[in-house]
Short mmCIF file of C-alpha atoms and ligand atoms in Angstrom, two decimals:
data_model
loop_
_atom_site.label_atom_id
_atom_site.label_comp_id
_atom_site.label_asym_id
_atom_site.label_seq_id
_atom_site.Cartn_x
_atom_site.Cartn_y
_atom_site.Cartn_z
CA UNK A 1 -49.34 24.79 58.64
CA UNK A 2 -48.47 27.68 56.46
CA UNK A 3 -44.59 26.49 56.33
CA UNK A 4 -45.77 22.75 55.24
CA UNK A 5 -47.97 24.69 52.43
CA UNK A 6 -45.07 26.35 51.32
CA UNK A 7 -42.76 23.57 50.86
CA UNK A 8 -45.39 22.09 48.74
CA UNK A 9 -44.21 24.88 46.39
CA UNK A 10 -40.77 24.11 46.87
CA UNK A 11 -38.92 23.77 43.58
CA UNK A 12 -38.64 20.26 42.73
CA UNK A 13 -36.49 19.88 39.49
CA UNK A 14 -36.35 16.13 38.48
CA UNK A 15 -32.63 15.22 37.34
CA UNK A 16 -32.49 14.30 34.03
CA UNK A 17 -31.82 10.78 33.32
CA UNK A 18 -32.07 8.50 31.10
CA UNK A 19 -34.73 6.05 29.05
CA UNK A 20 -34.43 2.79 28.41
CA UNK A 21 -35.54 1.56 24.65
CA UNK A 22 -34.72 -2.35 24.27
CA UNK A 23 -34.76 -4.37 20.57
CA UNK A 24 -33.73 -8.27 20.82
CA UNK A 25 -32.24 -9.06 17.47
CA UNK A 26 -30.71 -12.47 15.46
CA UNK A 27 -30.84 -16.27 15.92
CA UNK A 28 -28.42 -15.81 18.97
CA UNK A 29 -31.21 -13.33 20.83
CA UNK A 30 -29.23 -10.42 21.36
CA UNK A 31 -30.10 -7.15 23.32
CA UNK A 32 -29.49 -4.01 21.80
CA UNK A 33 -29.95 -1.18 24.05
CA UNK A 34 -30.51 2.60 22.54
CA UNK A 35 -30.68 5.09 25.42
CA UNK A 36 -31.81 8.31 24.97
CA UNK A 37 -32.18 11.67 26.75
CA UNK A 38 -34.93 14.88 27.44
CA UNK A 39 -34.03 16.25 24.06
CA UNK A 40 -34.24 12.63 21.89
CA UNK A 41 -30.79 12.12 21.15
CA UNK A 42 -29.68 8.95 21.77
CA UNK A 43 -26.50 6.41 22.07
CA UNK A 44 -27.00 2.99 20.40
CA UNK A 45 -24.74 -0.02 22.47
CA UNK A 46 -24.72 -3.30 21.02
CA UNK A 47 -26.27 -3.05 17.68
CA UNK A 48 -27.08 -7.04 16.82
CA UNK A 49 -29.37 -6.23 14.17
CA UNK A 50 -28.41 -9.14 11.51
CA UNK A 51 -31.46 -9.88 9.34
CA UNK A 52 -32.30 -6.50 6.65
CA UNK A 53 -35.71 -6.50 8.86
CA UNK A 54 -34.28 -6.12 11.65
CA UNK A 55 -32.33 -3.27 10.51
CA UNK A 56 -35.13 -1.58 9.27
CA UNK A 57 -36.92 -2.16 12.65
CA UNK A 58 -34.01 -0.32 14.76
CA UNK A 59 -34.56 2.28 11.88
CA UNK A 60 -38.12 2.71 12.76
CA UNK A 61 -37.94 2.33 16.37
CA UNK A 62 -35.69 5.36 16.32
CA UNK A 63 -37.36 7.07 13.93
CA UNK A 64 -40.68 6.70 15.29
CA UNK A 65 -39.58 8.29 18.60
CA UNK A 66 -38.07 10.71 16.93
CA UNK A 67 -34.61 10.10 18.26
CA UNK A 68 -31.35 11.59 16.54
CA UNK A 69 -28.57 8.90 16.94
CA UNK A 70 -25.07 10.52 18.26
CA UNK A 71 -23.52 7.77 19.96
CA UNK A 72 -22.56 3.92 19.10
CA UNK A 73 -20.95 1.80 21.59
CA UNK A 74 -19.76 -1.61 22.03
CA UNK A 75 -20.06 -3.71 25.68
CA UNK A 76 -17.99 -6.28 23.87
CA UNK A 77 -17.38 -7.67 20.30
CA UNK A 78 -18.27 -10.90 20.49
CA UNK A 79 -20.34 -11.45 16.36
CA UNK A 80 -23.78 -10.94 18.08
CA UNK A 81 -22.87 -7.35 19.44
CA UNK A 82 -21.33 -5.85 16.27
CA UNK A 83 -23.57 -7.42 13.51
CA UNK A 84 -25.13 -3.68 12.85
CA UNK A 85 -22.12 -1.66 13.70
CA UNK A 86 -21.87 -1.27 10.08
CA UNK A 87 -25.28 -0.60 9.58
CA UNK A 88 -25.41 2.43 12.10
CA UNK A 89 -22.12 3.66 11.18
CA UNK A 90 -23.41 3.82 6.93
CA UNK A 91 -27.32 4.91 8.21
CA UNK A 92 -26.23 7.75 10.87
CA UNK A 93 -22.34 8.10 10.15
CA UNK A 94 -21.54 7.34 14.22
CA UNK A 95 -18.15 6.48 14.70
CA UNK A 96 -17.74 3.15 16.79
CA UNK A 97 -16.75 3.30 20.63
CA UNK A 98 -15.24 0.19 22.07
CA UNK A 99 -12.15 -1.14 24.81
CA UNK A 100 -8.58 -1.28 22.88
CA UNK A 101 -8.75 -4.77 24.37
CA UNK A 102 -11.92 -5.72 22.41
CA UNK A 103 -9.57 -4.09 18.90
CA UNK A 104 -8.15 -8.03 18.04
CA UNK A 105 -12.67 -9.63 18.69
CA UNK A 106 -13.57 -7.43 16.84
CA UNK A 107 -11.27 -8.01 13.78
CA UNK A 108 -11.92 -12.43 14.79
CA UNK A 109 -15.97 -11.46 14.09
CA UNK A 110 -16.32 -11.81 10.90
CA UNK A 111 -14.43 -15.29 10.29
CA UNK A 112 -16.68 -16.39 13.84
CA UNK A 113 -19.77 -15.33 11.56
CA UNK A 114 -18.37 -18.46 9.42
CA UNK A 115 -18.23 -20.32 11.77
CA UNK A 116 -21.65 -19.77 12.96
CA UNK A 117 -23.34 -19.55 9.52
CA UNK A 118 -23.78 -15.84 10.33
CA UNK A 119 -22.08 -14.09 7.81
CA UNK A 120 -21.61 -10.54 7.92
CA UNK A 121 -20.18 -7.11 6.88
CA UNK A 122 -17.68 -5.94 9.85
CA UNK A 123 -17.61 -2.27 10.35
CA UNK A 124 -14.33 -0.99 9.23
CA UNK A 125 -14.21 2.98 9.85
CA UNK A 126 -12.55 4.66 12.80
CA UNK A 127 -12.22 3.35 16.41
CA UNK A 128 -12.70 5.37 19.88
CA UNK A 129 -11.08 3.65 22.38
CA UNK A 130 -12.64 4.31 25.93
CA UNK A 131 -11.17 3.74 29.10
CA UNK A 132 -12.81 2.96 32.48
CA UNK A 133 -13.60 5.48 34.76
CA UNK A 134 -14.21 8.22 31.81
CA UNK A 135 -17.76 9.68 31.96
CA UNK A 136 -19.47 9.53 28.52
CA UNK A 137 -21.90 12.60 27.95
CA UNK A 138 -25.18 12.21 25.77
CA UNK A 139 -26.16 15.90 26.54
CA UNK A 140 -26.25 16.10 30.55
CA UNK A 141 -26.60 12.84 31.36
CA UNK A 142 -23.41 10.64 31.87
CA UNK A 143 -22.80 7.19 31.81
CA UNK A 144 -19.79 5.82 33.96
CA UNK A 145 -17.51 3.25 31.84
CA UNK A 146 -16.80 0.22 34.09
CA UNK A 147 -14.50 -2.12 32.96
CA UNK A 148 -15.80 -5.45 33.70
CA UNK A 149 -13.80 -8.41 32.00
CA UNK A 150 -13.75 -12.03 32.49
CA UNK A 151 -16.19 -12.71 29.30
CA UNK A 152 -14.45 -11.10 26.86
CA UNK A 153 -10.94 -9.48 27.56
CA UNK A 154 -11.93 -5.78 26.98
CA UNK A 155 -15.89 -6.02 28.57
CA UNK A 156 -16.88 -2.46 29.19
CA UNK A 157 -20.32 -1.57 31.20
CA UNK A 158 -22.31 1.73 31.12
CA UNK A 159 -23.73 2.35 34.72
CA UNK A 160 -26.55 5.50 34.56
CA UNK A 161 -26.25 6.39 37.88
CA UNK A 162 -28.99 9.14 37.97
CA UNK A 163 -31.17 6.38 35.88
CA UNK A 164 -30.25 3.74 38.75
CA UNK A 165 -28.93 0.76 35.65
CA UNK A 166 -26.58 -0.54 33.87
CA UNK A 167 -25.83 -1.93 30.35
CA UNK A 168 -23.56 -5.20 31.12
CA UNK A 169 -23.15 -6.63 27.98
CA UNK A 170 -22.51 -10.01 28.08
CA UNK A 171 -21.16 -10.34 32.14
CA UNK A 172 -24.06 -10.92 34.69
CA UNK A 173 -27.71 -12.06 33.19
CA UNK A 174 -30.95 -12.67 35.19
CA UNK A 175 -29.83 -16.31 37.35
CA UNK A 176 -26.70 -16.65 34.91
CA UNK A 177 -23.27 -15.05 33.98
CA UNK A 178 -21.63 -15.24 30.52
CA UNK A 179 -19.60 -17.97 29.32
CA UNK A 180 -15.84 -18.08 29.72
CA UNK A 181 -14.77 -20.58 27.30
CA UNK A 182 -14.07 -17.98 24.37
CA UNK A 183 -10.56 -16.29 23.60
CA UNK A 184 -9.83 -14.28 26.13
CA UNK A 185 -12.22 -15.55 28.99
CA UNK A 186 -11.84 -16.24 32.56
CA UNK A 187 -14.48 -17.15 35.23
CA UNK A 188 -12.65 -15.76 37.97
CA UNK A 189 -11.65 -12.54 36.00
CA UNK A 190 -15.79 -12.57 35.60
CA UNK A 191 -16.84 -13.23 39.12
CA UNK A 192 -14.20 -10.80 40.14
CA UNK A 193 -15.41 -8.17 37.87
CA UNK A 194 -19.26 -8.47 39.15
CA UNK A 195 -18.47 -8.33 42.76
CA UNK A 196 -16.43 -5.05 42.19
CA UNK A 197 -18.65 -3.56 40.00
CA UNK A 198 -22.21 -4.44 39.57
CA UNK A 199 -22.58 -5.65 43.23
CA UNK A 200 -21.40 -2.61 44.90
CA UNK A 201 -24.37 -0.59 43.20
CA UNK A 202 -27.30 -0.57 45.14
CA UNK A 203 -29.50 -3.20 44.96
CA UNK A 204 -32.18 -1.78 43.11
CA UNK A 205 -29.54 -1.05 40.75
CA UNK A 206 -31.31 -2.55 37.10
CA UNK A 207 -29.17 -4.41 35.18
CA UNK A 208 -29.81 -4.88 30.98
CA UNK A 209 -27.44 -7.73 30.37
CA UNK A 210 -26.64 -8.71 26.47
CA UNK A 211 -29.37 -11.42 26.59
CA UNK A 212 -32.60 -12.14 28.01
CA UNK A 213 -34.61 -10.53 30.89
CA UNK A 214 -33.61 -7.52 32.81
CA UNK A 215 -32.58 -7.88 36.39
CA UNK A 216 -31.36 -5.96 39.80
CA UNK A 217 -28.46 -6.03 41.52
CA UNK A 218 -30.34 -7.02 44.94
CA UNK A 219 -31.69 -10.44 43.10
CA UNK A 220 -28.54 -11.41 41.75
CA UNK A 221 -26.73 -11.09 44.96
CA UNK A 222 -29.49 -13.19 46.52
CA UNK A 223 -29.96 -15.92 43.62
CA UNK A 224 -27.56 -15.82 41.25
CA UNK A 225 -25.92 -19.69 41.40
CA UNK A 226 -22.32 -18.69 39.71
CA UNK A 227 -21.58 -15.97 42.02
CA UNK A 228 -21.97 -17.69 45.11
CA UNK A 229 -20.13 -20.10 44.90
CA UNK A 230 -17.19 -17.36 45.24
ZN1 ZN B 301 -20.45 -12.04 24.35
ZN1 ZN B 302 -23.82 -11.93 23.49
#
């Protein structure tokens, strides 16, 4: 009796991890992701803000929460990713962190924007090239760079281990997996890339793909059409 009182008082620190803030932005849908930490700094991934109000809603959103912007990161640089890079690199001065392999995309966006009738500004200041396996630190909290192509040749995910997700771009969505048909796509590269890396997490595992719903890593194993048939 007395011993299960004290353990009551045990000390019971939570990690820190962290939370999850999700915008959907442009005619294509996109998901940009900012993630931020105890102390409201955050990392920004996939900024597809295209329309001016849509820029001025990420402004708000982070504003209003009071977050202080150090990080931007790519997934990928397909046009609907990097539509705000510029826009976050002139309103917060954040230098852009991407794959080398995603260096010759990201140059192709703006003459895809053409092509799509989505004409944009390309951000044009310095590059960070990240490589898998590095940890990327937003105070304490990491995230684990996972290189996961097959979509695009230079797909990078952000697994938050202590936050049980992770960001995977364009690669696995909820009953779906990206296309392969671009430059630099192959569906067995992709199916490849999300048994080794998203389904070994464990299954409760979320995953925040590029576009539309969030999902886990247990339903996808279960009902996810385009994996099984590996
Ligand atoms: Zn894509
Ligand atoms: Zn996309």
């Amino acid at each position: 009796m007395h011993l299960a009182h004290r353990s009551i008082f045990k000390s019971t620190k939570k990690p820190s991890m962290l939370t999850v803030k999700s915008f959907t932005f442009s005619p294509v849908q996109e998901n940009t992701y900012v993630l931020y930490n105890e102390h409201n700094e955050c990392c920004i991934i996939d900024p597809g803000c295209y329309f001016p109000e849509e820029r001025e809603e990420l402004k708000t959103g982070i504003e209003k929460t009071g977050l202080t912007p150090v990080l931007l990161l790519n997934t990928h640089c397909h046009l609907d990713h990097v539509f705000g890079n510029k826009f976050v690199h002139d309103t917060w001065g954040l230098t852009l962190h991407l794959h080398e392999k995603e260096k010759p995309v990201l140059d192709f966006a703006p003459q895809s924007g053409l092509m799509y009738q989505l004409p944009f500004d390309n951000y044009e200041g310095p590059l960070v090239y990240l490589k898998p396996g590095n940890l990327i630190k937003i105070g304490e909290d990491e995230l684990d760079i996972r290189f996961t192509p097959g979509h695009s040749p230079g797909s990078i995910s952000f697994y938050h281990e202590a936050g049980g997700f992770m960001i995977g771009g364009d690669v696995l969505f909820n009953g779906s997996v990206g296309r392969t048909d671009l430059p630099g796509g192959n569906m067995s590269t992709l199916v490849n890339s999300i048994q080794t890396q998203f389904f070994t997490l464990p299954d409760e595992t979320k995953v925040y793909s590029g576009h539309g719903p969030v999902t886990t890593v247990g339903f996808e194993k279960m009902n996810n059409p385009f994996v099984k048939m590996y």
